[in-house]
Short mmCIF file of C-alpha atoms in Angstrom, two decimals:
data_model
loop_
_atom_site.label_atom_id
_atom_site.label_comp_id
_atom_site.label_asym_id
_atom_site.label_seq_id
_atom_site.Cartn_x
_atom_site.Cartn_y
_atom_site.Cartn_z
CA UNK A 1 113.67 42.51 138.01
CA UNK A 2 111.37 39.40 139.10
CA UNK A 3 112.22 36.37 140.51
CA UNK A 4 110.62 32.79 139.94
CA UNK A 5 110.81 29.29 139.82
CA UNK A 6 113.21 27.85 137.42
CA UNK A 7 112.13 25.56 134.62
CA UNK A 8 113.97 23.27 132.72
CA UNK A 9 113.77 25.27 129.64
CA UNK A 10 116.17 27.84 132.11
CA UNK A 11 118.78 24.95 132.23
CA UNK A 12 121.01 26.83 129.38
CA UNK A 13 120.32 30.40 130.69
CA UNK A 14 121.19 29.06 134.01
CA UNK A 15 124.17 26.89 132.82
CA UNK A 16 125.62 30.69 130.91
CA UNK A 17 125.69 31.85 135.05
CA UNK A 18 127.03 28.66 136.99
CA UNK A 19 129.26 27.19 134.74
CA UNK A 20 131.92 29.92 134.69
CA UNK A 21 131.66 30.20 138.39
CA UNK A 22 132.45 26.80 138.93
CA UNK A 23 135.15 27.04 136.24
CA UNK A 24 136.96 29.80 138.21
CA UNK A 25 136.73 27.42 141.26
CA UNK A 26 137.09 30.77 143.38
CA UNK A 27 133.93 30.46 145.49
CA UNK A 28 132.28 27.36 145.22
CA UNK A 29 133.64 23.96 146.07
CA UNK A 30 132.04 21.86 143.22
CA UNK A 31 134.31 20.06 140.76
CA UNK A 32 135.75 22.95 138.60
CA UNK A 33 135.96 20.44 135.59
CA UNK A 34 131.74 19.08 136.17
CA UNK A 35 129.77 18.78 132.86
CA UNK A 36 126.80 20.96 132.00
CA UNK A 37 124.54 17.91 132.50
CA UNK A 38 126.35 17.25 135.98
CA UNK A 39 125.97 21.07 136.88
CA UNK A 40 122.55 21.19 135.88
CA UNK A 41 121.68 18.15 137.79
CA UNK A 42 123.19 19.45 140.98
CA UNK A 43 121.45 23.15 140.46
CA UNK A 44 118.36 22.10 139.97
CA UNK A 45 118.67 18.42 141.83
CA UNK A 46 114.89 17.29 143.17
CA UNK A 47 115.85 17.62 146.74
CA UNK A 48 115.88 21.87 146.12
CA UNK A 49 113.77 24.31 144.55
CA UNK A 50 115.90 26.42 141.98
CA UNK A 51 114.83 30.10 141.06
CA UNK A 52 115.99 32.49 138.33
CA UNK A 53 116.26 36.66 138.49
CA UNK A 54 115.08 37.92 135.63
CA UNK A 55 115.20 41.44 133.89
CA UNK A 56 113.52 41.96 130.59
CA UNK A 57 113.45 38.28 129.27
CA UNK A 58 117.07 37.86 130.77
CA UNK A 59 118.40 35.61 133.11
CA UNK A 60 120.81 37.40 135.65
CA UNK A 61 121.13 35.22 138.47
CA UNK A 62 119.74 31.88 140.00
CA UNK A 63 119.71 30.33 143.41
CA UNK A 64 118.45 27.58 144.77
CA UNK A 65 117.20 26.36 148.49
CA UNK A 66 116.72 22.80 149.87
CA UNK A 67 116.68 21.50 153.19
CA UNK A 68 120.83 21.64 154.84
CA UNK A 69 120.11 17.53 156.55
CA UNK A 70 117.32 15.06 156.45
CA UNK A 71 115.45 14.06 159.15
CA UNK A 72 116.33 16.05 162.98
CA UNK A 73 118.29 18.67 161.03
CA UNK A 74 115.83 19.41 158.20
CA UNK A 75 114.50 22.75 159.54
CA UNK A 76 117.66 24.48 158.48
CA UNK A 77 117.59 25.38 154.90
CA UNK A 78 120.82 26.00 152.53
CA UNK A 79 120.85 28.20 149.72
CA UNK A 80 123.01 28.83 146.87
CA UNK A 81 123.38 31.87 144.42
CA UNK A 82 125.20 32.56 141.69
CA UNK A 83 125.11 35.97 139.74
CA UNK A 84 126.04 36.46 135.53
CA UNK A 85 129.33 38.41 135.83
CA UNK A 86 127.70 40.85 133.31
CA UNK A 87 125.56 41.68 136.24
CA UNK A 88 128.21 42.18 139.33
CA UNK A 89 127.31 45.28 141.33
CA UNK A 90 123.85 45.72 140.33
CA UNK A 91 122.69 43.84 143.38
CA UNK A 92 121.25 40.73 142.46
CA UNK A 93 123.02 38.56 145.07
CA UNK A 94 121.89 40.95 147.25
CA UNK A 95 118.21 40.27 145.89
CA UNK A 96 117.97 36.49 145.65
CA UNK A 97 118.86 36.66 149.17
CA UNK A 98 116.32 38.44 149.83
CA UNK A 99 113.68 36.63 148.34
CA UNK A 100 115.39 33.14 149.62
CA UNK A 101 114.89 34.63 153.34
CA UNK A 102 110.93 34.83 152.32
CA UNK A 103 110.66 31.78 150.55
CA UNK A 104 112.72 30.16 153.36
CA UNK A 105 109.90 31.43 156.00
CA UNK A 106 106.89 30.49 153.68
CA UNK A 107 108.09 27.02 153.34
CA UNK A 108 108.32 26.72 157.30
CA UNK A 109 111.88 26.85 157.59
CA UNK A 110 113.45 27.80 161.15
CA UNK A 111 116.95 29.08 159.86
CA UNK A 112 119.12 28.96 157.16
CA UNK A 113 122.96 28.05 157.27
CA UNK A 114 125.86 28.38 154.63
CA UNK A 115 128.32 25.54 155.15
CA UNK A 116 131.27 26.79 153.42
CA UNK A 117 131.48 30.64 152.58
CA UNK A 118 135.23 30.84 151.09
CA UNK A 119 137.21 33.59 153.32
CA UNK A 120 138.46 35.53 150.23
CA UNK A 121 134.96 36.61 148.92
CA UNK A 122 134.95 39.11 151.44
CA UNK A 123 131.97 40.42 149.36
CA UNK A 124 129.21 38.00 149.85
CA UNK A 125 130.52 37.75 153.82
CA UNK A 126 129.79 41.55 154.26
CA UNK A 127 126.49 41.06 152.08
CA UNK A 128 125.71 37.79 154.48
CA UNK A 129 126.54 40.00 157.47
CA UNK A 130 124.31 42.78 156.41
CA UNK A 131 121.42 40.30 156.35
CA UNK A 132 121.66 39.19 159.71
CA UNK A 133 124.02 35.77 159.49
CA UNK A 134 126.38 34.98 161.92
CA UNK A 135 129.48 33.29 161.29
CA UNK A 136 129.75 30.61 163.46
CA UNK A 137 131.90 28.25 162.08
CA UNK A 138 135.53 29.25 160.58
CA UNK A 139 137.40 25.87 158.48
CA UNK A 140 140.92 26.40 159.20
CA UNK A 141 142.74 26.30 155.83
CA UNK A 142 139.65 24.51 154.16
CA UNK A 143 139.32 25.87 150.88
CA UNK A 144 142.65 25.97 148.21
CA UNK A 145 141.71 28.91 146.64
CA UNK A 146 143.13 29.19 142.87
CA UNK A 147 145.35 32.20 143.28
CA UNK A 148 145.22 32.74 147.37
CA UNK A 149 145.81 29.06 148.43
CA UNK A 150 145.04 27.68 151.07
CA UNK A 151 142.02 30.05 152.96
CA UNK A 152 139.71 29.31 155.34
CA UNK A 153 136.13 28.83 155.17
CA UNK A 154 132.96 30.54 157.18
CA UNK A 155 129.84 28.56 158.19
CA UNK A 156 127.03 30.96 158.12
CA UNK A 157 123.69 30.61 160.16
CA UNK A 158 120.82 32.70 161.28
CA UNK A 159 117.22 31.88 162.89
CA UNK A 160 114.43 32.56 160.72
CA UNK B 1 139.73 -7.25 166.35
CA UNK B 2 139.98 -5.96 162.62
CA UNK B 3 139.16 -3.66 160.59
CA UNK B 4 138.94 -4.14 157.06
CA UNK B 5 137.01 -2.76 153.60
CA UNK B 6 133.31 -3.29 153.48
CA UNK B 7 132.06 -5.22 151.20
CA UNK B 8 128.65 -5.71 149.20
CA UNK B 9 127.99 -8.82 151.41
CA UNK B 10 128.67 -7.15 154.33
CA UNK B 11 125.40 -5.27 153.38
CA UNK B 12 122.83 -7.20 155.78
CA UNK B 13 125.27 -6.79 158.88
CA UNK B 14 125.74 -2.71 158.27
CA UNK B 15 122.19 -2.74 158.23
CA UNK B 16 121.57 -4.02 161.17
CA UNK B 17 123.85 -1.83 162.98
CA UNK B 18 123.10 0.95 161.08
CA UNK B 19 119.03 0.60 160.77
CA UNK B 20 118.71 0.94 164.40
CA UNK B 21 120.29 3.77 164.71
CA UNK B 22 118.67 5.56 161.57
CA UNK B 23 116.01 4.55 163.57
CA UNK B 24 116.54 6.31 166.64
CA UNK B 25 117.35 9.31 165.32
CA UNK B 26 119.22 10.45 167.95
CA UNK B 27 122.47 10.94 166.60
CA UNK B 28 122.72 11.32 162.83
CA UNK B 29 120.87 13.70 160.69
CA UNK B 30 119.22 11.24 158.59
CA UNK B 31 115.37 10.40 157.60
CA UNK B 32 114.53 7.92 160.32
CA UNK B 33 112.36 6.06 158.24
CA UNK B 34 115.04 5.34 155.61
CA UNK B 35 114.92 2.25 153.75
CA UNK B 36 117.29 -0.52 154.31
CA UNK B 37 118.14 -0.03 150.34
CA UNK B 38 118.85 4.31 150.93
CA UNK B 39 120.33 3.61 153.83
CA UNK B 40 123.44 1.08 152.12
CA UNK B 41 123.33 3.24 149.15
CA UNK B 42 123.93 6.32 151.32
CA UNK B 43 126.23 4.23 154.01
CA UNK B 44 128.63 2.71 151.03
CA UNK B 45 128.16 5.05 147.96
CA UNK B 46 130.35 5.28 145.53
CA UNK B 47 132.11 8.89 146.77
CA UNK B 48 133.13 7.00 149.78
CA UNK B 49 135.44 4.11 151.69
CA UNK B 50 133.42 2.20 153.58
CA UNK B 51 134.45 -0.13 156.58
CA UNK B 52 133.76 -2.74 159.27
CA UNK B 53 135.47 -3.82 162.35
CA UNK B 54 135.04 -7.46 162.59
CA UNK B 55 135.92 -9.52 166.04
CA UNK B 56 135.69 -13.42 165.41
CA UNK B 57 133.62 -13.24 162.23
CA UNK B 58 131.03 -10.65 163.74
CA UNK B 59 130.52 -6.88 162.39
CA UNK B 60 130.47 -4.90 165.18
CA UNK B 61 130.82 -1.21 163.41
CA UNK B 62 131.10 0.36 160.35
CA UNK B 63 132.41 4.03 159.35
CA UNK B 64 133.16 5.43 155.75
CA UNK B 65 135.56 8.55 154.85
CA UNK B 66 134.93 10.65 151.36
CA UNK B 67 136.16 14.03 150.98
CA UNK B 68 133.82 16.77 152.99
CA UNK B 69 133.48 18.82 149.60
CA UNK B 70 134.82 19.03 145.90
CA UNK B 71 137.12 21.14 144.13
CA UNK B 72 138.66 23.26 146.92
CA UNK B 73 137.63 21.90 149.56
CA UNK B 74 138.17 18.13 148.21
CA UNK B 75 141.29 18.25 150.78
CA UNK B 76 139.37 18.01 153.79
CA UNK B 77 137.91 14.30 154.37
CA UNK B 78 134.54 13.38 156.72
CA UNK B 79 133.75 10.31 158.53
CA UNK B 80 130.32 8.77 159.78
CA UNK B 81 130.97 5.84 162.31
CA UNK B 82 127.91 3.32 164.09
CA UNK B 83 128.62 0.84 166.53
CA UNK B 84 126.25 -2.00 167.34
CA UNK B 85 124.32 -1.33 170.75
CA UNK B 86 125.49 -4.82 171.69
CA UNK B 87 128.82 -3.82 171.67
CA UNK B 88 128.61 -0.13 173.58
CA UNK B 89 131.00 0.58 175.52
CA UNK B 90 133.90 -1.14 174.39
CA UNK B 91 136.08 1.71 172.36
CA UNK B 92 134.48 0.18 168.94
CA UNK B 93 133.89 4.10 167.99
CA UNK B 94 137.52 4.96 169.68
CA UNK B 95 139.55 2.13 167.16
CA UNK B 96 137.23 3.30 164.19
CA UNK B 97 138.50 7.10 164.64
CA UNK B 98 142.04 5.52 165.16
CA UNK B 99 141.83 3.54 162.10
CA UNK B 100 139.76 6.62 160.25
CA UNK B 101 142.60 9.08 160.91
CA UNK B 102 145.32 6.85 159.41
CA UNK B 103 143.62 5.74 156.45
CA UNK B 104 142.76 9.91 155.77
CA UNK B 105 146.28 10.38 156.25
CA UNK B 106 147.18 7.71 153.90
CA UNK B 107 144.55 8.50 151.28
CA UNK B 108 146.33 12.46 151.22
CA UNK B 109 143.45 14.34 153.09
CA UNK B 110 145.31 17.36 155.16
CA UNK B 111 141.86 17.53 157.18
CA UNK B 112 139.04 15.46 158.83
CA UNK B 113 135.96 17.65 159.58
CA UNK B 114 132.36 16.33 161.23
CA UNK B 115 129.89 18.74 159.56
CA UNK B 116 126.77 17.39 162.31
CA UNK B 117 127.92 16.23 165.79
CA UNK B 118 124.33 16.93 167.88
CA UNK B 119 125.38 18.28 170.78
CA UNK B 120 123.69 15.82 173.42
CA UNK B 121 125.96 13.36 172.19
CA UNK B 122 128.46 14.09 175.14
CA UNK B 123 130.55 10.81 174.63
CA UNK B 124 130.80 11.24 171.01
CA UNK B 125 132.29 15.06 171.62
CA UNK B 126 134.22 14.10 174.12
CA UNK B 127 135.81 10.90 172.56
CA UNK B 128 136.42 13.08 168.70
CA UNK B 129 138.21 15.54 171.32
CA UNK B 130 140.59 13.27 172.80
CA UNK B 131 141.51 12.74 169.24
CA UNK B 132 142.75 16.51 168.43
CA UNK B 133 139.41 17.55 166.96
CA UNK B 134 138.31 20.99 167.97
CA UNK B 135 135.26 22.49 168.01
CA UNK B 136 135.30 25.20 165.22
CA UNK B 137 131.26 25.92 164.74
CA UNK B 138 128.25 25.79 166.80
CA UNK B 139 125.07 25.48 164.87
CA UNK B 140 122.41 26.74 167.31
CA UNK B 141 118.96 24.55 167.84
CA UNK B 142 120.55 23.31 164.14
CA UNK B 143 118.89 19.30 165.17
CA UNK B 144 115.33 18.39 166.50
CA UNK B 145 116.05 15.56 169.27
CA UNK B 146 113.12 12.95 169.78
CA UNK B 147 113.64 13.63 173.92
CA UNK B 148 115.55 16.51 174.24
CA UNK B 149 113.91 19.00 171.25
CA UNK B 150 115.93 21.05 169.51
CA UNK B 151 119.73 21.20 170.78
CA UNK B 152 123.07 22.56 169.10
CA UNK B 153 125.00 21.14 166.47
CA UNK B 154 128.76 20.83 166.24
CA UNK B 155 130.97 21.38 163.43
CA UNK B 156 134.63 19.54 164.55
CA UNK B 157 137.97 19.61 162.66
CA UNK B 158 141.21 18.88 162.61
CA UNK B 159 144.10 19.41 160.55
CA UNK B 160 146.51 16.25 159.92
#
């Protein structure tokens, strides 16, 4: 597996990842109904830098990192990841995090916060956990979850 | 006093309440060297209701409310509010909030969360308070202060 910078010749690969995650609307508060272009615009916007996982010419997972607030707040980064569901349980969430926590220190960043980590995916909480974030924020009720309701959300943080 | 929708000529007087304290940078997580042009587009975008209170023909502050996220978490609303420093001290923040948490009601938000409050701004914590909002995350040394270096953020919320 390597990871590196996305291009925009990934924008399809990438797309075959995000776009049934946001369709499921289960972990990510983005418009379940967004566009490829709109999708694609927002993954791989100009305010972040947007990285694929790769395994023998194929595209498993992509993330992303940009700065969580402009100006006093922009030490904090914010990251993203999405995993191909042909590829749950192999570990790639586990390393894009890993390589986001690097590339997060190499670009000078002094932590990195998730802003809304929905309840239910108890999975990438424990995963978070067992990387060192805190939850230090809890939404009361803030995400409606497809098939759960209502659930709350985490905010995530460590120091770099 | 009144407060009513913003609109494009009300540009020039948002600006000026809103440039100085861009400027400053004491308060918002924002680039403090934002142009007068970012700074409307960002103040009165399109995702977002934006307003002014107005006392005898003069703007004295201006807040907007969009939903906080999409999809799921489109539900929950957020709110920026400035006040002119000519007119601190005179509950223009305190009838914004007021007026804020009736139009969120009205619009069909169940929530109002502040993803940023810095944590040196005492009267701002203490005023969303008296309004029901509790703190639900600390982000720690999360904003650089000009004077005070880096200090806590707040996340606030309440439901409605």
């Amino acid at each position: 597996m390597v990871i590196r910078p996305a291009g925009a010749e990934d924008a399809a690969a990438i797309w075959s990842i995000i776009g049934p995650t946001i369709r499921a609307a289960e972990t990510y508060a983005l418009p379940p109904d967004m566009t490829e272009a709109a999708a694609i615009a927002y993954w791989m916007g100009p305010d972040r830098r947007t990285f694929v996982l790769e395994e023998a010419g194929d595209i498993l997972g992509s993330y992303y990192i940009r700065p969580n607030q402009f100006g006093g707040g922009s030490h904090v980064c914010n990251c993203g990841y999405m995993t191909a569901a042909r590829a749950a349980g192999r570990g790639i969430a586990r390393h894009m995090c890993e390589h986001s926590l690097n590339e997060a220190r190499r670009l000078g960043f002094k932590a990195m916060q998730f802003n809304f980590v929905v309840g239910t995916n108890e999975r990438a909480v424990r995963l978070w956990q067992s990387f060192g974030f805190d939850i230090v924020g809890r939404l009361p009720l803030a995400f409606d979850h497809p098939t759960h309701g209502l659930v709350d959300a985490l905010v995530m943080f460590q120091a770099l």
